[in-house]
mmCIF file of C-alpha atoms in Angstrom:
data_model
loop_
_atom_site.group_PDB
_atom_site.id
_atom_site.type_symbol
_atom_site.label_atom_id
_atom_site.label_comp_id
_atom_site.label_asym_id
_atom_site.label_seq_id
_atom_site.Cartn_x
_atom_site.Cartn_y
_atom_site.Cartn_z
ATOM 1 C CA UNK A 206 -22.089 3.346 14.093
ATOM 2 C CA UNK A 207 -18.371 2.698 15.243
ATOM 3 C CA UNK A 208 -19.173 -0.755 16.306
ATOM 4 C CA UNK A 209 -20.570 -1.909 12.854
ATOM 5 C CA UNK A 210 -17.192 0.073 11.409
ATOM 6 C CA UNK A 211 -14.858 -1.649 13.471
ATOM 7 C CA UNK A 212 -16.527 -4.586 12.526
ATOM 8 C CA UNK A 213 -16.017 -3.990 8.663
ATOM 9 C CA UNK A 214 -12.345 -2.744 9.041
ATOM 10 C CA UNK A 215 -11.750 -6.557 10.668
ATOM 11 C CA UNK A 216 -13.083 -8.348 8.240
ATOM 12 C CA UNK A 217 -11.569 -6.832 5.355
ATOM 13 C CA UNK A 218 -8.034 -6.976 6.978
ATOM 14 C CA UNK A 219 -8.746 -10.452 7.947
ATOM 15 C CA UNK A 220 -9.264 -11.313 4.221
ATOM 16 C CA UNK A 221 -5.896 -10.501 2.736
ATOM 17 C CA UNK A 222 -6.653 -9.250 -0.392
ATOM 18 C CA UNK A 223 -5.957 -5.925 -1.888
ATOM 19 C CA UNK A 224 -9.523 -4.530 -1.795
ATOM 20 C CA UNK A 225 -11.737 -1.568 -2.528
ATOM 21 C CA UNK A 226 -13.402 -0.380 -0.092
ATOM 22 C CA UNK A 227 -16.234 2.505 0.241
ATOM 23 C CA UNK A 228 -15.607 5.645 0.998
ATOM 24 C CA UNK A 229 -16.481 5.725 4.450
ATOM 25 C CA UNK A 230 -16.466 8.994 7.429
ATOM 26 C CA UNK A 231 -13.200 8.377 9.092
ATOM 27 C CA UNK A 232 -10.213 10.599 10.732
ATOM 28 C CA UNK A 233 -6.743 11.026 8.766
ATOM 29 C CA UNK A 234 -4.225 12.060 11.061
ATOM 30 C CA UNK A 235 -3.450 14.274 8.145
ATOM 31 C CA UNK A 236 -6.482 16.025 7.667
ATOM 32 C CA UNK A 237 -8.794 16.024 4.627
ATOM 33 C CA UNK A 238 -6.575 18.003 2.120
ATOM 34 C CA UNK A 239 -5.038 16.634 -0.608
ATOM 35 C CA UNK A 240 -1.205 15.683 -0.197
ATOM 36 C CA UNK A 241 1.826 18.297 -1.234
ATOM 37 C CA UNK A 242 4.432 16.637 -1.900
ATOM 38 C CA UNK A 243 6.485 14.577 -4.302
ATOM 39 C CA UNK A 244 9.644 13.871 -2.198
ATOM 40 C CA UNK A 245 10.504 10.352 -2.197
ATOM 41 C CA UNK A 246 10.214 9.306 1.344
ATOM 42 C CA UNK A 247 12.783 6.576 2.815
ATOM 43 C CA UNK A 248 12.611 5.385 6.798
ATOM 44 C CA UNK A 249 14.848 2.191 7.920
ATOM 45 C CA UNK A 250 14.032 0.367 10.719
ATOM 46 C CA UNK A 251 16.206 -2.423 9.844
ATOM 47 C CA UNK A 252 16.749 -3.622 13.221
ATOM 48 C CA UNK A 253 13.747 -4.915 14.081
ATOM 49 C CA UNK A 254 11.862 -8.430 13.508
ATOM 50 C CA UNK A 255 9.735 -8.881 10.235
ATOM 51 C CA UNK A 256 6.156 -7.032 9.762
ATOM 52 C CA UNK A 257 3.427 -9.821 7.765
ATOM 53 C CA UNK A 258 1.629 -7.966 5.150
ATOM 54 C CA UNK A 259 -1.735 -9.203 5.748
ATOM 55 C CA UNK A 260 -3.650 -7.454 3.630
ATOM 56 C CA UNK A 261 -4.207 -4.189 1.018
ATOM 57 C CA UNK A 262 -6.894 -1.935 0.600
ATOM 58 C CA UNK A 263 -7.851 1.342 -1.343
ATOM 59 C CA UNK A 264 -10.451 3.602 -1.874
ATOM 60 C CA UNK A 265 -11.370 7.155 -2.966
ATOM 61 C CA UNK A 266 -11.326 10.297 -1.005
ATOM 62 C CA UNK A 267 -12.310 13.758 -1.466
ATOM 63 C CA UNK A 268 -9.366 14.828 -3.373
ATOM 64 C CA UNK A 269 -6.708 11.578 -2.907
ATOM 65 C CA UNK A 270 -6.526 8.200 -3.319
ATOM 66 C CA UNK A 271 -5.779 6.164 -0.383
ATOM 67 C CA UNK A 272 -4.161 2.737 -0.007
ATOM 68 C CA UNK A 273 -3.760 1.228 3.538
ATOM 69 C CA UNK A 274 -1.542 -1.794 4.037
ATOM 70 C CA UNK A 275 -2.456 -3.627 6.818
ATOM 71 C CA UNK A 276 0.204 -5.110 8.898
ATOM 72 C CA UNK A 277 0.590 -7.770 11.886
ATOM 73 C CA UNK A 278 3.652 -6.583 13.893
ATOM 74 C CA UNK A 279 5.114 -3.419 14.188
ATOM 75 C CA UNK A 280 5.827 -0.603 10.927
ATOM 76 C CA UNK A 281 8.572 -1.747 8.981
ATOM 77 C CA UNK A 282 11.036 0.730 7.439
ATOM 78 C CA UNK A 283 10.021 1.221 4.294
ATOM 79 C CA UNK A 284 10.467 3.588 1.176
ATOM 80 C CA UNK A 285 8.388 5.512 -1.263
ATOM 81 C CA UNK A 286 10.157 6.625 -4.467
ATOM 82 C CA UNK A 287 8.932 7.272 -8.148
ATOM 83 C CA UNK A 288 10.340 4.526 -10.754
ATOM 84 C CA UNK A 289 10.172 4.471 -14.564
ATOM 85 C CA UNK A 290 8.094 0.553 -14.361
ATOM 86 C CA UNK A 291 7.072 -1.463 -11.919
ATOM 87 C CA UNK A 292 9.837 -4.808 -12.203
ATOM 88 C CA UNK A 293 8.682 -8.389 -10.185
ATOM 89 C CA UNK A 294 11.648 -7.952 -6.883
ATOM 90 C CA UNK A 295 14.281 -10.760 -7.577
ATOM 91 C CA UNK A 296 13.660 -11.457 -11.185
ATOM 92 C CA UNK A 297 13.466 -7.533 -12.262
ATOM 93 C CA UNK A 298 11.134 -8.370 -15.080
ATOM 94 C CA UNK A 299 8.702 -5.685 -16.226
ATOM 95 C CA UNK A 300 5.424 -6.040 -14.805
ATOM 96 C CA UNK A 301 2.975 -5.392 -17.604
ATOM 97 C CA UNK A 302 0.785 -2.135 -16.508
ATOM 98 C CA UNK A 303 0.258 0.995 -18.100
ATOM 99 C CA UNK A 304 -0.283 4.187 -16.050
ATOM 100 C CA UNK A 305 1.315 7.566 -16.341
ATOM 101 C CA UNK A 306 3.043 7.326 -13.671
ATOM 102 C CA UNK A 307 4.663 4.667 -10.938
ATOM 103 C CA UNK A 308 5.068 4.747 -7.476
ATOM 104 C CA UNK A 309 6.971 1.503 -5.619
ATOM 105 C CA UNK A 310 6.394 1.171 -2.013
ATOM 106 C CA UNK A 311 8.658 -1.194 -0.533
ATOM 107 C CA UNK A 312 8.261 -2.302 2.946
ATOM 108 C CA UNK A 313 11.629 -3.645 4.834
ATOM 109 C CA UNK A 314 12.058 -5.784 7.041
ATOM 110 C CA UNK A 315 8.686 -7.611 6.067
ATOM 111 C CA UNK A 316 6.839 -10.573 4.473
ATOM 112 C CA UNK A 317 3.509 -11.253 2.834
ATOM 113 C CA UNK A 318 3.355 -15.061 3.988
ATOM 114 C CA UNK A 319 3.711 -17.173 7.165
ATOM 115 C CA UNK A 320 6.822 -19.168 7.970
ATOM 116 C CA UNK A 321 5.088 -22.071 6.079
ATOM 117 C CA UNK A 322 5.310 -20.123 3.296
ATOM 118 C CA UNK A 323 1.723 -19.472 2.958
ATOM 119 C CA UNK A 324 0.921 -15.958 1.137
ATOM 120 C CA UNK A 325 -1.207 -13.789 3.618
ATOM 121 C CA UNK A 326 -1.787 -11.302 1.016
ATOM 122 C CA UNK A 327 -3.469 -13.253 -1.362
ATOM 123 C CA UNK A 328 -4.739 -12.822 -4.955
ATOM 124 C CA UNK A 329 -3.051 -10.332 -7.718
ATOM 125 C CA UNK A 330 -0.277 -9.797 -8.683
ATOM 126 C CA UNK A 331 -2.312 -6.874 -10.193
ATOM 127 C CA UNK A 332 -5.340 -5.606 -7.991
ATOM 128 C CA UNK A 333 -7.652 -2.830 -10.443
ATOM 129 C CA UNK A 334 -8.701 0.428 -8.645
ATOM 130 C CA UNK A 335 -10.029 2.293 -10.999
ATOM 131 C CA UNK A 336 -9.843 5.488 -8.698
ATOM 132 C CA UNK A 337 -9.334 9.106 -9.213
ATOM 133 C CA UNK A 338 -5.892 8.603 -10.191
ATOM 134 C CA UNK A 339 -4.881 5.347 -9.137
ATOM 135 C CA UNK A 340 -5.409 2.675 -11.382
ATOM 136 C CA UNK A 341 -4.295 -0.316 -9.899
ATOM 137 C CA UNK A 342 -2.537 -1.487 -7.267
ATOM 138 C CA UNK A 343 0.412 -4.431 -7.944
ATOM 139 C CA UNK A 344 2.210 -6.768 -5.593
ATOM 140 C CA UNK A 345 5.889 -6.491 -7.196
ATOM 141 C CA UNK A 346 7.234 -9.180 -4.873
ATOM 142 C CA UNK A 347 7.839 -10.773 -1.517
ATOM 143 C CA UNK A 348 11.816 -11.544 -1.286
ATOM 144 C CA UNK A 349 14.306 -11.742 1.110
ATOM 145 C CA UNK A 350 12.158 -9.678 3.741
ATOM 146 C CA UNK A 351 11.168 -6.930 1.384
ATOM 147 C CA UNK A 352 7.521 -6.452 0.363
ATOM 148 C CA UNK A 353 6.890 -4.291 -2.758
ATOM 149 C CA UNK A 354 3.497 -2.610 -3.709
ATOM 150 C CA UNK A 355 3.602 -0.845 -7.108
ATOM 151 C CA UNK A 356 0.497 1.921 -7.451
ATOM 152 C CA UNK A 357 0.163 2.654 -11.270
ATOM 153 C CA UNK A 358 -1.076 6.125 -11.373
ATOM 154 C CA UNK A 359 -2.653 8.131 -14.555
ATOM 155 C CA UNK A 360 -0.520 10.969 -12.965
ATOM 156 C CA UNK A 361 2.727 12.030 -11.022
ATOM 157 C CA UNK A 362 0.925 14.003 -8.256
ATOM 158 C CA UNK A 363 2.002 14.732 -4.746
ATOM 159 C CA UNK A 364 1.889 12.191 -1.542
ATOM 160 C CA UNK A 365 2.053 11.367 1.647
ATOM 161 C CA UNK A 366 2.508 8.309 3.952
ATOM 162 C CA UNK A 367 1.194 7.972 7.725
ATOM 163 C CA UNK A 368 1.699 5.007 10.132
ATOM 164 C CA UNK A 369 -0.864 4.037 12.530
ATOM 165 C CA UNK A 370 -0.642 1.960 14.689
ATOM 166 C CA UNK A 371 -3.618 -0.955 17.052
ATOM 167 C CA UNK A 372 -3.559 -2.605 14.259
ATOM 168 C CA UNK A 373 -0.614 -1.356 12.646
ATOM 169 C CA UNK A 374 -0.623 -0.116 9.094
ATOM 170 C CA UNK A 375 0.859 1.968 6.611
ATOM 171 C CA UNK A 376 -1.523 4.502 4.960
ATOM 172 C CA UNK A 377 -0.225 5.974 1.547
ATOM 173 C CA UNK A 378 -2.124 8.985 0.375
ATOM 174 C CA UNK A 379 -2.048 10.412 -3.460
ATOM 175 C CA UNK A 380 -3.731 13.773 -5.151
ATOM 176 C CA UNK A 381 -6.086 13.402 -7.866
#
């Protein structure tokens, strides 16, 4: 069973799209209950050389949503902080969603291409989830070593954020 797993989790990092995935029986370093908190959550880590986003995926748990962002390199710093909209990074237009609620991840120092300037997360900007409470997923930009995710929520509800790390990637949990 953890061979054809293993298997699956490759492939759908390799593609680097935000994706949903199924539900499947896996450990959280966190356990199985639902996230507590709503404190914005900020870690720099500024001195180190750029993560690549290469992918995004989500999926439904028990009582959370979870998105992992897959990463080649090392955990970035990065910060988790409720906004009023999601805005594109750079231009600070208004990305048009609607949710109840926004939360803005924003991964530093990182990219989302290659040093061709090739995106390696591809698709969106707007990925639909369609989960408990998470409604869609949004690539808000990829400038000047900053990567921004926006998760449009039908709620505020508590979160939390794990790293893990062979591969690395950034796991962002939120309540129903």
């Amino acid at each position: 069973m953890a061979v054809p797993l293993a298997c699956l989790a490759v492939l759908l990092a390799a593609c680097g799209t935000a994706q949903r995935t199924a539900t499947l029986p896996q450990q959280t370093p966190t356990g199985s209950a639902a996230p507590t908190s709503t404190a914005e959550v900020d870690v720099d880590r500024s001195g180190m050389e750029p993560a690549t986003v290469t992918g995004v995926r989500y999926a439904a748990h028990g009582q959370y949503d979870r998105v992992v962002v897959d990463l080649k390199g090392g955990v970035p710093g990065y910060s988790v902080k409720w906004v009023d909209e999601l805005v594109q990074d750079g231009s600070g237009k208004p990305i048009d969603v609607n949710g109840g609620a926004y939360l803005q991840l924003t991964l530093f120092p990182a990219n989302a291409h290659d040093e061709e300037g090739t995106p390696t997360w591809t698709g969106g900007p707007v990925y639909q989830a369609r989960l408990g409470n998470l409604a869609d997923v949004v690539r808000t930009g990829d400038f000047e070593a900053r990567v921004g995710i926006g998760l449009v929520l039908g709620r505020k509800a508590p979160f939390r954020v794990t790293e893990q790390g062979s591969p690395s990637r950034l796991i962002l949990d939120v309540a129903h």
